[in-house]
JSON list of C-alpha atoms in Angstrom, two decimals:
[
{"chain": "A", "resi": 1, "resn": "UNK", "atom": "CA", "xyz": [-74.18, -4.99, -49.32]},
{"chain": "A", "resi": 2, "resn": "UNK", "atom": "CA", "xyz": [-72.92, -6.78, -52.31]},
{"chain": "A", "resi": 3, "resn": "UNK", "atom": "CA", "xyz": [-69.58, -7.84, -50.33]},
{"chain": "A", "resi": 4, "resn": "UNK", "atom": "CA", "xyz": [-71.81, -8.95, -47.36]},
{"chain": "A", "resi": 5, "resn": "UNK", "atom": "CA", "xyz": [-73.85, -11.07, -49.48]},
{"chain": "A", "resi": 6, "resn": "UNK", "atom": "CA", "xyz": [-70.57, -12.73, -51.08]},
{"chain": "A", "resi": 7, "resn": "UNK", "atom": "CA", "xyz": [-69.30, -13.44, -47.43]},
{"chain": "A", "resi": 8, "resn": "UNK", "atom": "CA", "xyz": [-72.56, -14.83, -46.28]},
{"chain": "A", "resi": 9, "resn": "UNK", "atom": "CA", "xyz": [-72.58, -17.30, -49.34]},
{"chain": "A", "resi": 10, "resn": "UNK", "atom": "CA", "xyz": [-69.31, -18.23, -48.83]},
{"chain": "A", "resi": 11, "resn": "UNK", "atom": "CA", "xyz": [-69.80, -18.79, -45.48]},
{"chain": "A", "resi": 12, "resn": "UNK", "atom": "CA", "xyz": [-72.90, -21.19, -45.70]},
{"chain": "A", "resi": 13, "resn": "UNK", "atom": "CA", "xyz": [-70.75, -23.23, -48.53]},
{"chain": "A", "resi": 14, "resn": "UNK", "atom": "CA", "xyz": [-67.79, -23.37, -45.99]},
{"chain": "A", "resi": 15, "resn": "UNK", "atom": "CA", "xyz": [-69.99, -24.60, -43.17]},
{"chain": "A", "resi": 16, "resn": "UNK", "atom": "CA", "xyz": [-72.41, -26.76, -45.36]},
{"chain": "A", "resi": 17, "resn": "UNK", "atom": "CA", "xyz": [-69.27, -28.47, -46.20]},
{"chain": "A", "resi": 18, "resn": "UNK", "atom": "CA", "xyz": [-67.90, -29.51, -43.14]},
{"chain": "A", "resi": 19, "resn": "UNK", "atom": "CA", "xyz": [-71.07, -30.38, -42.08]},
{"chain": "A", "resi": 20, "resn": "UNK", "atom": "CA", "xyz": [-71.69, -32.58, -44.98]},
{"chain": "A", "resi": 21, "resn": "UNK", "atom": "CA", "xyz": [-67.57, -33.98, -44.37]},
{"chain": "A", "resi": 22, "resn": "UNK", "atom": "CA", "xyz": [-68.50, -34.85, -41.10]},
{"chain": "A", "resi": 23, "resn": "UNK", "atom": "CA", "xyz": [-65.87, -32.48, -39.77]},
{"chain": "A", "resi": 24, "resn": "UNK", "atom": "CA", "xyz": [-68.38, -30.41, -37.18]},
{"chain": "A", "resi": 25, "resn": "UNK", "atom": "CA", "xyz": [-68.07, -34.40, -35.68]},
{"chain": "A", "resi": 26, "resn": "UNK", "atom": "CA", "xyz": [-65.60, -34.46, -32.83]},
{"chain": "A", "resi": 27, "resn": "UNK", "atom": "CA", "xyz": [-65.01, -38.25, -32.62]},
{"chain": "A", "resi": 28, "resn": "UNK", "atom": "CA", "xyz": [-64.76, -38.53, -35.87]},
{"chain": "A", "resi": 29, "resn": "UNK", "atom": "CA", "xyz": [-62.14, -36.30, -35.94]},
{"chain": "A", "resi": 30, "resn": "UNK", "atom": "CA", "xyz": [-60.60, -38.31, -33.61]},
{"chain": "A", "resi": 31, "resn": "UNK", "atom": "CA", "xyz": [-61.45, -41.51, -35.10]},
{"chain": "A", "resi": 32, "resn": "UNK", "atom": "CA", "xyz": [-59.24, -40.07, -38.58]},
{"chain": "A", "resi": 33, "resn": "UNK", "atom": "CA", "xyz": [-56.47, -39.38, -36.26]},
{"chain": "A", "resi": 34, "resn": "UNK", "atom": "CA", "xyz": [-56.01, -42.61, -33.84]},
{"chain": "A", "resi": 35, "resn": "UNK", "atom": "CA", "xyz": [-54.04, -43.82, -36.59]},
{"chain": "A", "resi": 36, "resn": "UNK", "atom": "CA", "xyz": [-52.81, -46.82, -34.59]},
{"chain": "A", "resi": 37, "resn": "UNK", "atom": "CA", "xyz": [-56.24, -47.71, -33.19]},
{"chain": "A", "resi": 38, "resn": "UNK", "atom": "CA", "xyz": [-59.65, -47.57, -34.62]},
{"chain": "A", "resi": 39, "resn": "UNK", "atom": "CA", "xyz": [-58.01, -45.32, -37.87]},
{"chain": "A", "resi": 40, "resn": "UNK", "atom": "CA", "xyz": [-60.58, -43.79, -40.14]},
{"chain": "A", "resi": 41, "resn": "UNK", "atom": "CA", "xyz": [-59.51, -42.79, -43.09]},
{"chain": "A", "resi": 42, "resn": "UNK", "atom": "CA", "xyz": [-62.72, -40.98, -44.49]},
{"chain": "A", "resi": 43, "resn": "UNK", "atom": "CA", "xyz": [-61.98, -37.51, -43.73]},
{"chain": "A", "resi": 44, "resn": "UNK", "atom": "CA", "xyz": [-58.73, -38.16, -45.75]},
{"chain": "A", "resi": 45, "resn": "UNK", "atom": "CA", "xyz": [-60.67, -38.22, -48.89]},
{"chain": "A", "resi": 46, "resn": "UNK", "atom": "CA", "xyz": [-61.91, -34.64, -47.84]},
{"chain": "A", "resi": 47, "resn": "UNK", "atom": "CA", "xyz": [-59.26, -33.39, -47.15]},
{"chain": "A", "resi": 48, "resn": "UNK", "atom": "CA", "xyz": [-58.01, -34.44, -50.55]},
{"chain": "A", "resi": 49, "resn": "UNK", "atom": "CA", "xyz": [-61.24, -33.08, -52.75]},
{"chain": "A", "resi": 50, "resn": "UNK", "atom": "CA", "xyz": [-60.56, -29.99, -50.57]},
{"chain": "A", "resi": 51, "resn": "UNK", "atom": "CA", "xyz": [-56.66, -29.46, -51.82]},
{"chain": "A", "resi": 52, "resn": "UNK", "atom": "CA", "xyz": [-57.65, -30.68, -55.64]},
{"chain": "A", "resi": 53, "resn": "UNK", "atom": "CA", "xyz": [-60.68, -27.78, -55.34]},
{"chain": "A", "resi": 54, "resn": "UNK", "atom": "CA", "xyz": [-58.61, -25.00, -53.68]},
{"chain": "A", "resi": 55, "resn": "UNK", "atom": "CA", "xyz": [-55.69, -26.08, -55.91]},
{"chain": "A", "resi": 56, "resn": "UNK", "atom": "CA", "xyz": [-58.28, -25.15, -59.15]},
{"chain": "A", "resi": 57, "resn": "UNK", "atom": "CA", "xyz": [-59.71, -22.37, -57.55]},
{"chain": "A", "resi": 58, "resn": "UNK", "atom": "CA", "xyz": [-56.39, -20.29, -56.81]},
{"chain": "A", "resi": 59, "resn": "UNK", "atom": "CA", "xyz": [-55.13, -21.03, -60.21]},
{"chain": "A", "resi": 60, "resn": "UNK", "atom": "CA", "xyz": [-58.19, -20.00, -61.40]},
{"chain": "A", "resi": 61, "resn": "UNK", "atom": "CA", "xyz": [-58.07, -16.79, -59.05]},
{"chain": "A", "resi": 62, "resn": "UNK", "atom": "CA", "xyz": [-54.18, -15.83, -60.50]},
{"chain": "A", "resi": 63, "resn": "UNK", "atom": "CA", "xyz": [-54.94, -15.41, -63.54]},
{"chain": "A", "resi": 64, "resn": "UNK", "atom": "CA", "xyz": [-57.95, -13.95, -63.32]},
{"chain": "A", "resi": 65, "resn": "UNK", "atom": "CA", "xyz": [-58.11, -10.21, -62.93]},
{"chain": "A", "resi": 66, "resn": "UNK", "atom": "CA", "xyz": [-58.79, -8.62, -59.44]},
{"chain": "A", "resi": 67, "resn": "UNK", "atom": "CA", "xyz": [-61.73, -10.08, -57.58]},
{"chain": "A", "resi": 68, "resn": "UNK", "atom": "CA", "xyz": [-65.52, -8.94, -58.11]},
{"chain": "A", "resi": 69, "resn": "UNK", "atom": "CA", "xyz": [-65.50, -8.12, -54.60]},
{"chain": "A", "resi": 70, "resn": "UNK", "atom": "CA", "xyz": [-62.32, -6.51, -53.38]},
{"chain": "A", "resi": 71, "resn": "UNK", "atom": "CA", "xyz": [-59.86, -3.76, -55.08]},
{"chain": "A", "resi": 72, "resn": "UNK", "atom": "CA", "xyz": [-56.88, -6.03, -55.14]},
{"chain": "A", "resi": 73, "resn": "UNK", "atom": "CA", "xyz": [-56.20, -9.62, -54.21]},
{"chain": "A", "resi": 74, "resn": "UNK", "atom": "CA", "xyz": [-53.99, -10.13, -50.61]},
{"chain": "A", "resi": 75, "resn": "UNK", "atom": "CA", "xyz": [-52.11, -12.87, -51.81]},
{"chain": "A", "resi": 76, "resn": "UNK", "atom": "CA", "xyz": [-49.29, -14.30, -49.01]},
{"chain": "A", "resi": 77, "resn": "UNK", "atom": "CA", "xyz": [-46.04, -12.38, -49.81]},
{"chain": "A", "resi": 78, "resn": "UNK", "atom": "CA", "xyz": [-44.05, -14.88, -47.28]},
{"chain": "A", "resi": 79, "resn": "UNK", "atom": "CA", "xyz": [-43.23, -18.31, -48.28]},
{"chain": "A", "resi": 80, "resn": "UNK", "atom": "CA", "xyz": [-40.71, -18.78, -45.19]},
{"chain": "A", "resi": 81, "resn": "UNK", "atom": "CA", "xyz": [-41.00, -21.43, -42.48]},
{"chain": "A", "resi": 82, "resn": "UNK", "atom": "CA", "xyz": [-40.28, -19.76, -39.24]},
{"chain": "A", "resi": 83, "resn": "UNK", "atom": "CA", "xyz": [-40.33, -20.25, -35.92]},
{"chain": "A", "resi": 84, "resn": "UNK", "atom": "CA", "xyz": [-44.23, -18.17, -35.53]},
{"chain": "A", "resi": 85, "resn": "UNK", "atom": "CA", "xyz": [-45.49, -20.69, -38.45]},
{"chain": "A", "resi": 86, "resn": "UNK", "atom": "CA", "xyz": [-44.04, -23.71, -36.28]},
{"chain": "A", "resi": 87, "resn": "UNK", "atom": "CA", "xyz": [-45.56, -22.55, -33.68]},
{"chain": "A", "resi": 88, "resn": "UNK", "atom": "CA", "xyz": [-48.77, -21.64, -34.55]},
{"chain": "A", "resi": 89, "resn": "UNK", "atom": "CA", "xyz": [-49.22, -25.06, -36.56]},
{"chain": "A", "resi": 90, "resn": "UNK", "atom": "CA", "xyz": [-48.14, -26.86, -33.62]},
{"chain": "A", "resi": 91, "resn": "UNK", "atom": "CA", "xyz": [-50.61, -25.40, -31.65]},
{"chain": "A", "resi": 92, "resn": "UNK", "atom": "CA", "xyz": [-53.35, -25.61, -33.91]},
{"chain": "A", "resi": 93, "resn": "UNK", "atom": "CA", "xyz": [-52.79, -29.43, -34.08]},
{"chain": "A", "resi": 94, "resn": "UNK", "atom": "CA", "xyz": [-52.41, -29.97, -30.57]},
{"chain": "A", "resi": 95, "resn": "UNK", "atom": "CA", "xyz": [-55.50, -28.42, -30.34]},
{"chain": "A", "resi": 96, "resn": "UNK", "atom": "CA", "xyz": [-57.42, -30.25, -32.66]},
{"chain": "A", "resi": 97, "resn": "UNK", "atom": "CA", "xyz": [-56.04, -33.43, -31.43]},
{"chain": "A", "resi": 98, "resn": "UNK", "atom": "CA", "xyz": [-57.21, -32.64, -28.12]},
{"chain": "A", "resi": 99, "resn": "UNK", "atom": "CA", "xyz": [-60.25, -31.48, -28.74]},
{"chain": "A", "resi": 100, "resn": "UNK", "atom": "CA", "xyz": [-61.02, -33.02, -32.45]},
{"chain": "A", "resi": 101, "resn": "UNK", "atom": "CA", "xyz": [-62.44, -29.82, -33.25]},
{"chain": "A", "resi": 102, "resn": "UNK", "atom": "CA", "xyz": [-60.71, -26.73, -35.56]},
{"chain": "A", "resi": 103, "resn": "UNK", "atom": "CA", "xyz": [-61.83, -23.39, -35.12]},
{"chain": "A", "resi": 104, "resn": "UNK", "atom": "CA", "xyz": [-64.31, -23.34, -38.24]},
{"chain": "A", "resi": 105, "resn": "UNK", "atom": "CA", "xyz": [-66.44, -26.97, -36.98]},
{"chain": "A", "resi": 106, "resn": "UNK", "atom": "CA", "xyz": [-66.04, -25.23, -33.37]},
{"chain": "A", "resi": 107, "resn": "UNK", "atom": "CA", "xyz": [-68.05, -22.21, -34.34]},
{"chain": "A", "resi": 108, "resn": "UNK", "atom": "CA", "xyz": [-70.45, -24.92, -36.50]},
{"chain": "A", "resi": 109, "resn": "UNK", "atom": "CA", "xyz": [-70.60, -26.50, -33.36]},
{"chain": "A", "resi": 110, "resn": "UNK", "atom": "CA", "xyz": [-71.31, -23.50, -31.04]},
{"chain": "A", "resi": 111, "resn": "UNK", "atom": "CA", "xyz": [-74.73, -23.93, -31.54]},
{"chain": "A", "resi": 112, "resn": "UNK", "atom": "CA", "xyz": [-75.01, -26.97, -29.22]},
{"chain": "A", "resi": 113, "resn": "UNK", "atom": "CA", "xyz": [-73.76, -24.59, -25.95]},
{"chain": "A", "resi": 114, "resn": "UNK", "atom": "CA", "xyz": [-71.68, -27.87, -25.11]},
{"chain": "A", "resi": 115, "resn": "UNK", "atom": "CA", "xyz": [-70.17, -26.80, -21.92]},
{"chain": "A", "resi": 116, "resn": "UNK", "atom": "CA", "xyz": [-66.62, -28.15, -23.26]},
{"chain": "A", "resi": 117, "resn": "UNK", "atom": "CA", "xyz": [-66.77, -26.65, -26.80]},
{"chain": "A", "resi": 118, "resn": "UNK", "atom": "CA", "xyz": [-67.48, -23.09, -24.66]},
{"chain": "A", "resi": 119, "resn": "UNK", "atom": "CA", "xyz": [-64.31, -23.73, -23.10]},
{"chain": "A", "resi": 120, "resn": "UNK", "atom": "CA", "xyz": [-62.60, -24.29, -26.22]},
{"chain": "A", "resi": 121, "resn": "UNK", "atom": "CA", "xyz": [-63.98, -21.01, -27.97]},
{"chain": "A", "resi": 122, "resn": "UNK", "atom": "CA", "xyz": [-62.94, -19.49, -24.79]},
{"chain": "A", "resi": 123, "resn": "UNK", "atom": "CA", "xyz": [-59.60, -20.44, -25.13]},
{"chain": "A", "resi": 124, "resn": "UNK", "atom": "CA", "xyz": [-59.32, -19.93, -28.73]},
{"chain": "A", "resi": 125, "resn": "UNK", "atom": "CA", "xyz": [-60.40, -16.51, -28.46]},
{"chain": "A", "resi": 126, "resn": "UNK", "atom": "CA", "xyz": [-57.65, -15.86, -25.91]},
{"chain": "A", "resi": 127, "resn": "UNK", "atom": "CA", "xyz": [-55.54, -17.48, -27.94]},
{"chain": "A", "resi": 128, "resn": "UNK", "atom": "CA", "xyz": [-56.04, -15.10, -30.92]},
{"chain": "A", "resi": 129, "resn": "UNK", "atom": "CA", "xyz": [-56.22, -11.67, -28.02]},
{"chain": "A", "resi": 130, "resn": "UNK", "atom": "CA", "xyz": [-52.69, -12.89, -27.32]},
{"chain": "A", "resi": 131, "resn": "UNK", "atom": "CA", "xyz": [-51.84, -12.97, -30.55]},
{"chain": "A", "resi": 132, "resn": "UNK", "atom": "CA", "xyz": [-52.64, -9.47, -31.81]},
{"chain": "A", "resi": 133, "resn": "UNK", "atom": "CA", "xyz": [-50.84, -8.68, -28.37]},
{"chain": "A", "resi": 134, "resn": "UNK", "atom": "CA", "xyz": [-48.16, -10.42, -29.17]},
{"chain": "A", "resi": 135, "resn": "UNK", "atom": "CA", "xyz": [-47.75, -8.81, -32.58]},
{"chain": "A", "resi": 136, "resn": "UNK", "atom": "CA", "xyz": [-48.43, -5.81, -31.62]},
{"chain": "A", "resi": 137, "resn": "UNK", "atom": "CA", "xyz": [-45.70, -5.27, -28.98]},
{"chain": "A", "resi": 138, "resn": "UNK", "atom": "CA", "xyz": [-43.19, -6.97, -31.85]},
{"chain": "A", "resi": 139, "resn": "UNK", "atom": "CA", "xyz": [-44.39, -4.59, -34.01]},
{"chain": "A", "resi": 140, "resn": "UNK", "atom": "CA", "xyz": [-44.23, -0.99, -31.72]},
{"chain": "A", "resi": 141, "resn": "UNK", "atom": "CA", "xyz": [-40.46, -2.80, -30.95]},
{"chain": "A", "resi": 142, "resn": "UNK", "atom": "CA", "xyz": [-39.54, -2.46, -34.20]},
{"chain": "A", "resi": 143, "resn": "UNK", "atom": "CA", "xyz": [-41.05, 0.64, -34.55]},
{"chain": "A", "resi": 144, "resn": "UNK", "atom": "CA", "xyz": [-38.60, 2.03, -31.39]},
{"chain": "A", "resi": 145, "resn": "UNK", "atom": "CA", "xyz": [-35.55, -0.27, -32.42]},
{"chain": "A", "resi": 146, "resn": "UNK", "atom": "CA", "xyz": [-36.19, 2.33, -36.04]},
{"chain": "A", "resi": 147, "resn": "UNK", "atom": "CA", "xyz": [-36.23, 5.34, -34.12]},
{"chain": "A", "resi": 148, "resn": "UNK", "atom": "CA", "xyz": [-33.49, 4.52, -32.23]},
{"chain": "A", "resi": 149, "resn": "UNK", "atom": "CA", "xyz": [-31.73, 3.96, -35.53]},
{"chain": "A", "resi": 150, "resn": "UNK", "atom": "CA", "xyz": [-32.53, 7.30, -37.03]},
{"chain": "A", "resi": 151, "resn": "UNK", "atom": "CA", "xyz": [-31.82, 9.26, -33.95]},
{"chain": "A", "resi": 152, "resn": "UNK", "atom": "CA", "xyz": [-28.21, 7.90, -34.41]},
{"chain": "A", "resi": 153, "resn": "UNK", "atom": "CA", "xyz": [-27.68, 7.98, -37.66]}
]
């Protein structure tokens, strides 16, 4: 209950912010990036207080003991730049330049039933069914490329 209670608060805070940032706003998404039209440069100054505050909070969060809500910390063990990360970022900003709309103000947003933003959930939720696809067939072909190996050796 307790780690249902933490998610739900951190939840609300997540979504009072963008709603507050004006990022649940399609056009003005779009407005911040039509930077050789009608440019506005607001939601750069949120996306700024957002990097200081995360910056604080996960130095806070290292060296600080485990969390009040979890055994251990998952902290990113990969610090590459592949081709997955390139893709997956390009993607993701394609799609919020088309749409002006991430998938956290999307799900904000869902309450409207806009026709459009259903089409977008829709599509990110395939999106994410074809990744876990995706990963796992990589992963079972590792898993026989292994096999393979041992039966070999």
């Amino acid at each position: 209950m307790t780690r249902l209670a933490g998610s739900f608060a951190c939840g609300l805070i997540f979504g009072l912010g963008l709603l507050v940032s004006g990022m649940v706003n399609p056009a003005k998404v779009l407005a911040f990036l039509d930077i050789f039209g009608a440019w506005d440069p607001s939601l750069a100054v949120v996306m700024a207080a957002a990097l200081a505050v995360t910056s604080f909070g996960y130095a806070f969060a290292r060296r600080r003991g485990p969390p009040f809500l979890a055994a251990q910390s998952y902290w990113p063990t990969s610090q590459s730049i592949d081709g997955r990360l390139i893709a997956g970022a390009t993607i993701f900003g394609v799609g919020w330049g088309l749409v002006g709309l991430c998938p956290g103000p999307a799900l904000e947003n869902l309450v409207t039933l806009s026709p459009p933003l259903l089409v977008f959930i829709a599509a990110m939720i395939v999106g994410m069914v074809a990744q876990d696809l995706l990963q796992l067939h990589s992963m079972a072909r590792g898993l026989r490329e292994q096999a393979q190996v041992s039966a070999d050796g």
